[in-house]
Amino acid sequence: RALTSRLVDQVVAGQSPDGSFAAAWSGGTASLPRALVMAAMASHWSRDHSPRVAQRAAGFVARNVGYVRDPYTASVLLASGLARGAQAAPLVALVLESVELQPDGTRVVRPGATSQRLDGRTPGTVECTAWALLAMARQEDQQELVSDLAAALLGSYRPGRGFGDGLSGLAALEALALVFD
């Protein structure tokens, strides 16, 4: 608990007054998709410990949600709960139009050309699918899609490699834990 508390305090301290985490960037600036993803993930993972992060991040997201053009960023924003109501509708549509049916009947969501993770790298299909699952689980009437995304995630696990790197694994495990409680 002490470590969690210290880490949350560090996240809160890194948040800029505008709700972004611009103060946390070293050596330059981040792209807007990366900045939105960082704000949403910080809000998502600290929600039980610090509601202040979400309150400030919600303003940053509200001012910039209209610029989202990729399914990964849209999924992360929806899963975090920062984009709601009228803000959420175009993001849901963006995720839904990015869903691809696989030959085995499962569905995946591939990242867009401008998708960026916290570390600046392009997310893989596993991570993008996991965040899409978390996002669609918050929407009504998407149970069939959620089941298909979960099946694709389960099938993407590889012994010795897991779901990929740490961020991919974290997203995949959180998504599967939500579906298979």
GROMACS .gro file of C-alpha atoms in nm:
model
  181
    1ARG     CA    1   0.000   0.000   0.000
    2ALA     CA    2   0.279   0.244   0.077
    3LEU     CA    3   0.433   0.191  -0.267
    4THR     CA    4   0.095   0.242  -0.435
    5SER     CA    5   0.041   0.561  -0.240
    6ARG     CA    6   0.384   0.697  -0.335
    7LEU     CA    7   0.332   0.612  -0.702
    8VAL     CA    8  -0.010   0.780  -0.710
    9ASP     CA    9   0.141   1.087  -0.541
   10GLN     CA   10   0.405   1.095  -0.814
   11VAL     CA   11   0.137   1.075  -1.086
   12VAL     CA   12  -0.063   1.354  -0.924
   13ALA     CA   13   0.249   1.570  -0.894
   14GLY     CA   14   0.327   1.518  -1.264
   15GLN     CA   15  -0.008   1.645  -1.383
   16SER     CA   16  -0.015   1.994  -1.534
   17PRO     CA   17  -0.286   2.244  -1.439
   18ASP     CA   18  -0.454   2.190  -1.779
   19GLY     CA   19  -0.508   1.821  -1.695
   20SER     CA   20  -0.240   1.686  -1.926
   21PHE     CA   21   0.094   1.550  -1.817
   22ALA     CA   22   0.307   1.795  -2.017
   23ALA     CA   23   0.523   1.855  -1.710
   24ALA     CA   24   0.622   1.487  -1.715
   25TRP     CA   25   0.776   1.499  -2.065
   26SER     CA   26   1.149   1.522  -2.070
   27GLY     CA   27   1.336   1.617  -2.382
   28GLY     CA   28   1.050   1.759  -2.585
   29THR     CA   29   0.678   1.741  -2.631
   30ALA     CA   30   0.437   1.459  -2.699
   31SER     CA   31   0.193   1.416  -2.983
   32LEU     CA   32  -0.170   1.481  -2.899
   33PRO     CA   33  -0.269   1.111  -2.919
   34ARG     CA   34   0.013   1.022  -2.678
   35ALA     CA   35  -0.080   1.305  -2.442
   36LEU     CA   36  -0.446   1.198  -2.442
   37VAL     CA   37  -0.350   0.835  -2.380
   38MET     CA   38  -0.127   0.933  -2.089
   39ALA     CA   39  -0.400   1.144  -1.928
   40ALA     CA   40  -0.658   0.869  -1.975
   41MET     CA   41  -0.436   0.590  -1.844
   42ALA     CA   42  -0.327   0.795  -1.543
   43SER     CA   43  -0.692   0.860  -1.467
   44HIS     CA   44  -0.787   0.496  -1.528
   45TRP     CA   45  -0.517   0.344  -1.308
   46SER     CA   46  -0.537   0.597  -1.025
   47ARG     CA   47  -0.916   0.630  -1.005
   48ASP     CA   48  -0.941   0.436  -0.678
   49HIS     CA   49  -0.666   0.642  -0.516
   50SER     CA   50  -0.696   0.995  -0.650
   51PRO     CA   51  -1.014   1.128  -0.813
   52ARG     CA   52  -0.833   1.461  -0.868
   53VAL     CA   53  -0.637   1.313  -1.158
   54ALA     CA   54  -0.959   1.223  -1.341
   55GLN     CA   55  -1.120   1.559  -1.269
   56ARG     CA   56  -0.833   1.752  -1.424
   57ALA     CA   57  -0.781   1.502  -1.708
   58ALA     CA   58  -1.150   1.523  -1.803
   59GLY     CA   59  -1.106   1.889  -1.895
   60PHE     CA   60  -0.802   1.814  -2.108
   61VAL     CA   61  -0.988   1.535  -2.287
   62ALA     CA   62  -1.300   1.749  -2.338
   63ARG     CA   63  -1.093   2.018  -2.509
   64ASN     CA   64  -0.917   1.772  -2.740
   65VAL     CA   65  -1.150   1.476  -2.801
   66GLY     CA   66  -1.256   1.614  -3.138
   67TYR     CA   67  -0.904   1.558  -3.272
   68VAL     CA   68  -0.900   1.183  -3.207
   69ARG     CA   69  -0.869   0.989  -3.533
   70ASP     CA   70  -0.737   0.648  -3.427
   71PRO     CA   71  -0.911   0.352  -3.259
   72TYR     CA   72  -0.642   0.299  -2.993
   73THR     CA   73  -0.671   0.651  -2.850
   74ALA     CA   74  -1.050   0.633  -2.878
   75SER     CA   75  -1.057   0.301  -2.692
   76VAL     CA   76  -0.832   0.422  -2.411
   77LEU     CA   77  -1.042   0.738  -2.366
   78LEU     CA   78  -1.365   0.536  -2.357
   79ALA     CA   79  -1.224   0.274  -2.120
   80SER     CA   80  -1.104   0.542  -1.880
   81GLY     CA   81  -1.454   0.690  -1.860
   82LEU     CA   82  -1.325   1.038  -1.943
   83ALA     CA   83  -1.524   1.058  -2.267
   84ARG     CA   84  -1.897   1.034  -2.198
   85GLY     CA   85  -2.225   1.125  -2.361
   86ALA     CA   86  -2.191   1.335  -2.676
   87GLN     CA   87  -1.811   1.313  -2.655
   88ALA     CA   88  -1.823   0.933  -2.652
   89ALA     CA   89  -2.048   0.877  -2.955
   90PRO     CA   90  -1.787   0.957  -3.226
   91LEU     CA   91  -1.523   0.759  -3.038
   92VAL     CA   92  -1.749   0.453  -3.017
   93ALA     CA   93  -1.816   0.484  -3.390
   94LEU     CA   94  -1.442   0.507  -3.459
   95VAL     CA   95  -1.373   0.190  -3.260
   96LEU     CA   96  -1.664   0.000  -3.418
   97GLU     CA   97  -1.559   0.085  -3.773
   98SER     CA   98  -1.205  -0.038  -3.693
   99VAL     CA   99  -1.316  -0.385  -3.583
  100GLU     CA  100  -1.187  -0.659  -3.815
  101LEU     CA  101  -1.343  -1.004  -3.839
  102GLN     CA  102  -1.084  -1.283  -3.835
  103PRO     CA  103  -1.117  -1.616  -4.022
  104ASP     CA  104  -1.179  -1.798  -3.691
  105GLY     CA  105  -1.477  -1.573  -3.609
  106THR     CA  106  -1.301  -1.362  -3.349
  107ARG     CA  107  -1.259  -0.990  -3.391
  108VAL     CA  108  -0.963  -0.763  -3.338
  109VAL     CA  109  -0.892  -0.392  -3.350
  110ARG     CA  110  -0.568  -0.282  -3.510
  111PRO     CA  111  -0.400   0.046  -3.419
  112GLY     CA  112  -0.424   0.341  -3.653
  113ALA     CA  113  -0.138   0.523  -3.823
  114THR     CA  114  -0.126   0.790  -3.550
  115SER     CA  115  -0.173   0.557  -3.251
  116GLN     CA  116   0.087   0.604  -2.978
  117ARG     CA  117   0.135   0.439  -2.642
  118LEU     CA  118   0.273   0.602  -2.329
  119ASP     CA  119   0.627   0.522  -2.440
  120GLY     CA  120   0.577   0.671  -2.787
  121ARG     CA  121   0.574   0.335  -2.965
  122THR     CA  122   0.291   0.211  -3.183
  123PRO     CA  123   0.069  -0.033  -2.991
  124GLY     CA  124   0.023  -0.384  -3.123
  125THR     CA  125  -0.302  -0.548  -3.221
  126VAL     CA  126  -0.324  -0.732  -2.886
  127GLU     CA  127  -0.301  -0.412  -2.684
  128CYS     CA  128  -0.539  -0.224  -2.914
  129THR     CA  129  -0.789  -0.511  -2.895
  130ALA     CA  130  -0.764  -0.520  -2.514
  131TRP     CA  131  -0.840  -0.149  -2.481
  132ALA     CA  132  -1.125  -0.184  -2.733
  133LEU     CA  133  -1.270  -0.462  -2.519
  134LEU     CA  134  -1.246  -0.244  -2.207
  135ALA     CA  135  -1.409   0.042  -2.398
  136MET     CA  136  -1.693  -0.163  -2.548
  137ALA     CA  137  -1.767  -0.330  -2.214
  138ARG     CA  138  -1.878   0.016  -2.096
  139GLN     CA  139  -2.127   0.045  -2.385
  140GLU     CA  140  -2.475  -0.101  -2.396
  141ASP     CA  141  -2.560  -0.376  -2.646
  142GLN     CA  142  -2.198  -0.467  -2.724
  143GLN     CA  143  -2.183  -0.804  -2.541
  144GLU     CA  144  -2.134  -1.003  -2.863
  145LEU     CA  145  -1.845  -0.782  -2.973
  146VAL     CA  146  -1.693  -0.798  -2.625
  147SER     CA  147  -1.708  -1.180  -2.637
  148ASP     CA  148  -1.542  -1.190  -2.980
  149LEU     CA  149  -1.268  -0.950  -2.868
  150ALA     CA  150  -1.211  -1.160  -2.554
  151ALA     CA  151  -1.179  -1.476  -2.764
  152ALA     CA  152  -0.920  -1.305  -2.983
  153LEU     CA  153  -0.727  -1.195  -2.675
  154LEU     CA  154  -0.728  -1.544  -2.527
  155GLY     CA  155  -0.601  -1.682  -2.857
  156SER     CA  156  -0.319  -1.428  -2.871
  157TYR     CA  157  -0.147  -1.559  -2.557
  158ARG     CA  158   0.189  -1.724  -2.631
  159PRO     CA  159   0.380  -1.937  -2.377
  160GLY     CA  160   0.709  -1.772  -2.290
  161ARG     CA  161   0.596  -1.440  -2.436
  162GLY     CA  162   0.253  -1.387  -2.285
  163PHE     CA  163   0.055  -1.111  -2.450
  164GLY     CA  164   0.364  -0.913  -2.548
  165ASP     CA  165   0.542  -0.648  -2.348
  166GLY     CA  166   0.434  -0.512  -2.009
  167LEU     CA  167   0.181  -0.256  -2.131
  168SER     CA  168   0.018  -0.507  -2.365
  169GLY     CA  169   0.006  -0.771  -2.094
  170LEU     CA  170  -0.142  -0.530  -1.840
  171ALA     CA  171  -0.418  -0.422  -2.078
  172ALA     CA  172  -0.493  -0.780  -2.188
  173LEU     CA  173  -0.508  -0.916  -1.833
  174GLU     CA  174  -0.731  -0.632  -1.716
  175ALA     CA  175  -0.965  -0.686  -2.012
  176LEU     CA  176  -0.983  -1.063  -1.960
  177ALA     CA  177  -1.035  -1.023  -1.586
  178LEU     CA  178  -1.331  -0.796  -1.661
  179VAL     CA  179  -1.491  -1.048  -1.896
  180PHE     CA  180  -1.405  -1.368  -1.711
  181ASP     CA  181  -1.462  -1.265  -1.352
   0.00000   0.00000   0.00000
